[in-house]
Coordinates of C-alpha atoms in Angstrom, one line a residue:
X1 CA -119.2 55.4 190.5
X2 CA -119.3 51.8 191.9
X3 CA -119.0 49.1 189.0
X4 CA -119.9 46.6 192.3
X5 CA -123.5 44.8 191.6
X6 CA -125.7 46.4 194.6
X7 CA -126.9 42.6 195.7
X8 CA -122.8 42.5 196.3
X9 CA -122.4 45.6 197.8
X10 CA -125.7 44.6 200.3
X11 CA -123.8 41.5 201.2
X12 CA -120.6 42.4 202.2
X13 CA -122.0 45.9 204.2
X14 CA -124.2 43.3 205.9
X15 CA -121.1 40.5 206.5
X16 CA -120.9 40.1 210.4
X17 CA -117.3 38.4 210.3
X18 CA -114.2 38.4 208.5
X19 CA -114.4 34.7 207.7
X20 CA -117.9 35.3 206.2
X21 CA -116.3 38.2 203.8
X22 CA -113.6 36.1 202.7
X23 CA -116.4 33.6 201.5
X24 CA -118.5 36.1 199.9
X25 CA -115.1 37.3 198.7
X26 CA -113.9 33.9 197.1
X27 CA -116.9 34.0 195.1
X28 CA -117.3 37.6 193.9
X29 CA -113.4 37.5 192.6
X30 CA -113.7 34.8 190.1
X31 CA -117.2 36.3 188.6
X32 CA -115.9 40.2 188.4
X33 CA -112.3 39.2 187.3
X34 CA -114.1 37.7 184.1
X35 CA -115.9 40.8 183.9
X36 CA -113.4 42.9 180.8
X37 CA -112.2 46.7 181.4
X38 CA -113.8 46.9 184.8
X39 CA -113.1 48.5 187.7
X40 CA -115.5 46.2 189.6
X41 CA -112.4 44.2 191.3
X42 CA -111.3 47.6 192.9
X43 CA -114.9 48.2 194.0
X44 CA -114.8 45.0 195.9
X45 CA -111.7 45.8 197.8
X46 CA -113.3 49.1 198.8
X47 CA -116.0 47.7 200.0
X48 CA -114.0 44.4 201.7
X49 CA -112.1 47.6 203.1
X50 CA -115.0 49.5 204.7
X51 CA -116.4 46.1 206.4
X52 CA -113.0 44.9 207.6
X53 CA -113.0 48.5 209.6
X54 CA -116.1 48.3 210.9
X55 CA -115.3 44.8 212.3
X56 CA -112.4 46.2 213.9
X57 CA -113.6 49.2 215.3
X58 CA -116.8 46.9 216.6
X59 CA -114.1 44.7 218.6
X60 CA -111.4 47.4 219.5
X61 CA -113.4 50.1 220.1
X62 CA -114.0 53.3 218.6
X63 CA -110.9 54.8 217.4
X64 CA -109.2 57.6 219.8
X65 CA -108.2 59.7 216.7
X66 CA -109.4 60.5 213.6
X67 CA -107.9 58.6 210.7
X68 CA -108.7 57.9 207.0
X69 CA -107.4 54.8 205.2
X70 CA -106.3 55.4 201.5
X71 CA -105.2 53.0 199.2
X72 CA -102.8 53.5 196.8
X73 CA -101.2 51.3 194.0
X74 CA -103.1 49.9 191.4
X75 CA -106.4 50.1 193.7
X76 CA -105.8 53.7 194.1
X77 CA -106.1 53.9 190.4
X78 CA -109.1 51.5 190.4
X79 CA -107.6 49.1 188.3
X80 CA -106.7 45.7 190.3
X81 CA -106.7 42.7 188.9
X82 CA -107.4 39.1 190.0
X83 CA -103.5 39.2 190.8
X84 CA -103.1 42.6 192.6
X85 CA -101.8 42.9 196.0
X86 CA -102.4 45.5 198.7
X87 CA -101.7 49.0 198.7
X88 CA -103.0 50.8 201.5
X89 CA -101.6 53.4 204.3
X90 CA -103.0 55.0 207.3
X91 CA -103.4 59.2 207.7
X92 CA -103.8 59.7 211.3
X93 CA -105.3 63.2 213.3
X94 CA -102.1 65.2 214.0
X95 CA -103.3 64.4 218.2
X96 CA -101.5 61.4 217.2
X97 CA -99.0 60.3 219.7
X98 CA -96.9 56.4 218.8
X99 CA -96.8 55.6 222.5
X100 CA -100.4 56.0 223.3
X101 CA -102.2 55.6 220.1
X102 CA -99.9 52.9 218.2
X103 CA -101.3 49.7 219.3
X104 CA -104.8 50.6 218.2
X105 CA -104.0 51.8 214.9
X106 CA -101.3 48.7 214.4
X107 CA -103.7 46.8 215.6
X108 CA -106.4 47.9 213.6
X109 CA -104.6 47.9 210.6
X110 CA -103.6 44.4 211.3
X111 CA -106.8 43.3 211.0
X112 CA -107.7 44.7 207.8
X113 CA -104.7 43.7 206.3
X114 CA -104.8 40.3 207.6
X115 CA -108.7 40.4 206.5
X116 CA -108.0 41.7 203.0
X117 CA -105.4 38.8 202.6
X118 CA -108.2 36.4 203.8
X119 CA -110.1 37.6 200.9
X120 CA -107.4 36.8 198.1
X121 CA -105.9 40.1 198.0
X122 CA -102.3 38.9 198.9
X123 CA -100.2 41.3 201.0
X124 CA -98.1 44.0 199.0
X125 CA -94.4 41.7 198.9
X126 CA -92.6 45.0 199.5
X127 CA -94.8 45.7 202.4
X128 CA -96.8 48.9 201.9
X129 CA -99.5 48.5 203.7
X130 CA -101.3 50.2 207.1
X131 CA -99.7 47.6 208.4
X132 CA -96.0 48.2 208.6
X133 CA -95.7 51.5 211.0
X134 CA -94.1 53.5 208.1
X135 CA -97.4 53.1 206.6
X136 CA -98.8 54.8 209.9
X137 CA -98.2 58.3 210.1
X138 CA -100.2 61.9 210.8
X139 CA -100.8 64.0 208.7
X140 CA -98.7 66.5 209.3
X141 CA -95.7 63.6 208.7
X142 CA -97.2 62.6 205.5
X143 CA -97.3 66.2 204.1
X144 CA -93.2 66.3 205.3
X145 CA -92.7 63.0 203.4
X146 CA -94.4 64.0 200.3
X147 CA -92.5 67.6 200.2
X148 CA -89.1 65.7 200.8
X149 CA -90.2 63.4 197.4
X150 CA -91.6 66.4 195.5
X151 CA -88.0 68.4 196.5
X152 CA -85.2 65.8 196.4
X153 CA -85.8 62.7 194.8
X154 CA -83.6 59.8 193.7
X155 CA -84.8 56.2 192.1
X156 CA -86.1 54.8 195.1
X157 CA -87.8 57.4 196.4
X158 CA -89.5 58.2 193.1
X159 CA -90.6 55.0 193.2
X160 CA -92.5 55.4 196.2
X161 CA -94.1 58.4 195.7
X162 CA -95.4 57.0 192.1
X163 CA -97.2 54.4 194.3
X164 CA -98.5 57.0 196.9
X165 CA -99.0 59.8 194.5
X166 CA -102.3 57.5 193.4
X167 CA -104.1 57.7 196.6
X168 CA -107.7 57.6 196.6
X169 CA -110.0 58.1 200.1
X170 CA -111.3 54.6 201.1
X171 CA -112.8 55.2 204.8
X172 CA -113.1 57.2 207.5
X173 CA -112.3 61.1 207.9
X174 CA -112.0 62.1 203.7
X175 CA -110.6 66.0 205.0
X176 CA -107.3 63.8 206.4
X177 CA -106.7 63.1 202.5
X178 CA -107.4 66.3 200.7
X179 CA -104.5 68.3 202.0
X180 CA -102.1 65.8 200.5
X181 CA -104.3 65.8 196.9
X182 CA -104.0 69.4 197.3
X183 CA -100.0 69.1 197.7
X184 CA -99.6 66.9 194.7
X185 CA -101.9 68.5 192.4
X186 CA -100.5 72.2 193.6
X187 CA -96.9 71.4 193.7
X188 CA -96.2 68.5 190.9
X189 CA -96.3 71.0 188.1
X190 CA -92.7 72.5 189.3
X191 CA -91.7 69.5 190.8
X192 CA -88.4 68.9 188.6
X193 CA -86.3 66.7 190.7
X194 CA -89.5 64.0 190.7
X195 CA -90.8 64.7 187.7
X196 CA -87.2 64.3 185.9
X197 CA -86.6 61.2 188.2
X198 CA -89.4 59.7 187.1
X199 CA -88.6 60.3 183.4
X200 CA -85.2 58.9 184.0
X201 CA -86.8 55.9 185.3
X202 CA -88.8 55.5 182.6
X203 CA -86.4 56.0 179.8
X204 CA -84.5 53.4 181.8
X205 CA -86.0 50.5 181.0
X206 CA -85.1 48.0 178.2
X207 CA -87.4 48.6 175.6
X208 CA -89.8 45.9 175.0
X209 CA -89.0 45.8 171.3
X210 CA -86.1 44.3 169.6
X211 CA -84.7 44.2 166.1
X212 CA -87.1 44.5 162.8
X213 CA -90.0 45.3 165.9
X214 CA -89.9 42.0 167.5
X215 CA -91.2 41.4 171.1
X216 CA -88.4 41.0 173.6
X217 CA -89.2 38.0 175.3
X218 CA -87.9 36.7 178.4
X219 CA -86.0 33.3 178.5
X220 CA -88.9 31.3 179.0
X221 CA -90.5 32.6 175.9
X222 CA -93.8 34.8 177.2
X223 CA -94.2 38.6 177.5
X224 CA -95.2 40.3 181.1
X225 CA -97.8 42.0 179.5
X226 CA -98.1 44.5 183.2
X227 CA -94.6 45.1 183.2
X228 CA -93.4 46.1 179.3
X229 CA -96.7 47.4 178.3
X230 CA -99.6 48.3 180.6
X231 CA -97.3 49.6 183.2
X232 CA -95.1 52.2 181.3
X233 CA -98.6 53.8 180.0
X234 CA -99.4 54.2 183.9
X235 CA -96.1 56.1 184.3
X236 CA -96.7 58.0 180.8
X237 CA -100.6 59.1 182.4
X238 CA -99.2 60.0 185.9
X239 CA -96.0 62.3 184.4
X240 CA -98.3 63.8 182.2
X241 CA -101.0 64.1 184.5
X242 CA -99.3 65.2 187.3
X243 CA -97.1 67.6 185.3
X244 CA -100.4 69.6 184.1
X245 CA -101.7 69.7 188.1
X246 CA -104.7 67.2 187.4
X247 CA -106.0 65.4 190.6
X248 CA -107.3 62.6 188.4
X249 CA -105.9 59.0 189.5
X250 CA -106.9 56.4 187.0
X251 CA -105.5 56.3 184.1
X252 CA -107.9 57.0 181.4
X253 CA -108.6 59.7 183.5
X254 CA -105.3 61.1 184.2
X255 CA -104.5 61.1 180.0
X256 CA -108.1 62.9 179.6
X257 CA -107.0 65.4 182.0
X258 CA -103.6 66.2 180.7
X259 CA -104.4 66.1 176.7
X260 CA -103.4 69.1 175.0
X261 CA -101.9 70.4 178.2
X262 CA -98.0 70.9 178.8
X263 CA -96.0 67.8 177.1
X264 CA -99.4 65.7 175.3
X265 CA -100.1 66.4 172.8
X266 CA -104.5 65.4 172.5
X267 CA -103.7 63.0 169.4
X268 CA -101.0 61.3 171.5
X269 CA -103.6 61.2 174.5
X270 CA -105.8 59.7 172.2
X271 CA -103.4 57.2 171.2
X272 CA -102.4 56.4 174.3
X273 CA -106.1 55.8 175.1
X274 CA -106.8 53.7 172.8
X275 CA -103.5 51.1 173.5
X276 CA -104.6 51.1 177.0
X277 CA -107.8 49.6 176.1
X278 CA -106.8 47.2 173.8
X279 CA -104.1 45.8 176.2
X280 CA -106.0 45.8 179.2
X281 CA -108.5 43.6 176.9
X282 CA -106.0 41.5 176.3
X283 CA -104.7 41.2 179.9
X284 CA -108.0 40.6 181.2
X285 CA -108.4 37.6 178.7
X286 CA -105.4 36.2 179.5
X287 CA -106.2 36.5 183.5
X288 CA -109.3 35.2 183.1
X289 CA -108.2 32.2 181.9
X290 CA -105.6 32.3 184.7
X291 CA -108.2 32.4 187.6
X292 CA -110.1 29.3 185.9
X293 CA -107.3 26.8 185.1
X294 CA -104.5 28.2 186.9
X295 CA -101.0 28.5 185.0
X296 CA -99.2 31.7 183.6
X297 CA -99.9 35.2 183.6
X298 CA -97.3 36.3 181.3
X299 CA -97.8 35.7 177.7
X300 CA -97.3 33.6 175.0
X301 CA -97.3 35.7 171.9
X302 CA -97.8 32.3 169.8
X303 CA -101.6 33.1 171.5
X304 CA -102.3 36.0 170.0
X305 CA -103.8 36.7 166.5
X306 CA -102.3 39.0 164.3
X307 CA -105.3 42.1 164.9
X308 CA -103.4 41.2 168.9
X309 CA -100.0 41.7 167.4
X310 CA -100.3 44.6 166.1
X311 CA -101.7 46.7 168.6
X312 CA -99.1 45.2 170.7
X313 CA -96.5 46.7 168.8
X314 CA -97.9 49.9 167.9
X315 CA -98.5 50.2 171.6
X316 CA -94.6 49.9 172.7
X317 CA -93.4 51.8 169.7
X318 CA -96.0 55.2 171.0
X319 CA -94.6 54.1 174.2
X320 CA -90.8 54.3 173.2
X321 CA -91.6 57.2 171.5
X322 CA -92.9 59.2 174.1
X323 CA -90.3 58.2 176.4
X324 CA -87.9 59.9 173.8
X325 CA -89.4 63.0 173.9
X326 CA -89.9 63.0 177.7
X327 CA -86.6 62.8 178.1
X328 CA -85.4 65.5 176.0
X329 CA -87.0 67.7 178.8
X330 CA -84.9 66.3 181.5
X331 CA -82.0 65.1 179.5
X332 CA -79.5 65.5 182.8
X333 CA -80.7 63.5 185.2
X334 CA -79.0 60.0 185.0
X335 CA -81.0 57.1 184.0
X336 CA -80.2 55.4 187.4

């Protein structure tokens, strides 16, 4: 359900340009992205998304094929940020032919990207969005691509598919979408190659804490929050999720769906629940106060009080520890 107040919602379905988005845009941002443990940010970029297509359509014409646009990322989760980028990609009719039917979906997508963008929601910096032509495929070549991740997978492409593997149905024909929700839910549990890849990765990374359980800070002294904490719990939700053939995205969701199923155990779920909420708190606070004086997002633990400081902590050691007994189940595959 829509977190986006209706009067908002009104305004931007209503919206007869792009340039009159992005300044109902500009304003909307800074009040939802004060707005704690929302999803209302994502809501926005929904809607932003469903305007910028009708605009599109209104000036190129009706599409010649049916399409839906997902998003995928952190907005296919429904948990963007005032700093998220763009995650989005195109599933086109399998009619679809590149040389007669690419420059209106290129062009199309440019101008929801572009829009989007216009909007503050900068452009993904690796570049998957509708876009880019990879991001531009039928069906039937998205089902291929995502049976090639879930069969053979290696770091990069487990990387990708973690990304795509959060789709969510933003516009246009939703049947496009379901056989690929179908593939992941139906297919992931036996999935080893991705699923152990995706471990690997995991179990990869430095752990956040150091000697006598201090934070591991970088060498200017803060703590990426996204990236040692709030991140690895995604990956944690989606393995575990995903591993028990859920279709849940978010993840909240995704560790409601797989306690007490396969590897989660429901007090670890629990557990896992409740860190997630306490740092994305935390996160929000700090980004708040990013939005309204500018500076940076990382933190500095001098900041936090000691309640802060200790849910930090007990948050990376249930993380370390359940990336220790993930691996045990894959203990093969190499770490990179």
């Amino acid at each position: 359900m829509s977190q986006l107040p209706e009067r908002l919602q009104t305004h931007v379905a209503a919206a007869s340009s792009a340039s009159e988005l992005a300044t109902l845009a500009s304003a909307a941002r800074a009040e939802l992205a004060r707005v704690p443990g929302s999803s209302a940010l994502s809501d926005l970029a929904d809607a932003l998304t469903r305007r910028l297509l009708a605009l599109a359509e209104a000036e190129l014409g009706r599409a010649p094929l049916a399409y839906a646009w997902l998003a995928h990322g952190s907005q296919g989760r429904r948990e963007m940020t005032a700093l998220s980028d763009q995650d989005n990609a195109l599933v086109i009719a399998d009619a679809f032919e590149p040389e007669r039917h690419g420059d209106y979906f290129a062009n199309l997508a440019a101008k929801v990207c572009d829009g989007l963008a216009a909007c503050g929601i900068v452009q993904c910096p690796g570049g998957m969005m509708a876009k880019h032509a990879e991001w531009r495929a039928s069906l039937s070549d998205w089902q291929q691509r995502f049976t090639g991740w879930l069969q053979v997978c290696d770091t990069h492409q487990a990387r990708l598919a973690s990304n795509l593997f959060d789709l969510r149905w933003i516009a246009g024909e939703r049947a496009l979408i379901a056989p690929l929700q179908r593939l992941i839910c139906e297919r992931c549990p036996g999935a080893d190659p991705l699923l152990g890849r995706w471990i690997a990765n995991a179990a990869g990374a430095p752990p956040a804490l150091g000697l006598f359980q201090r934070l591991r800070l970088d060498r200017d002294g803060r703590f990426d929050l996204k990236r040692n904490a709030l991140i690895p719990i995604v990956e944690l939700a989606r393995i575990h999720a995903l591993a028990a053939g859920s279709d849940a995205c978010g993840t909240d969701a995704r560790l409601v769906a797989a306690a007490g199923k396969r590897w989660l155990s429901r007090s670890d779920a629990d557990e896992l629940r409740r860190h997630w909420r306490q740092l994305r708190e935390i996160q929000q606070r700090r980004l708040a106060a990013v939005w309204q004086d500018g500076g940076d997002p990382r933190l500095d633990p001098q900041t936090l009080n000691r309640e802060e400081k200790q849910q930090l902590r007990s948050a990376l050691l249930r993380i370390e520890r359940q990336r220790a007994a993930l691996r045990l189940i894959y203990p093969d595959v190499p770490l990179y």
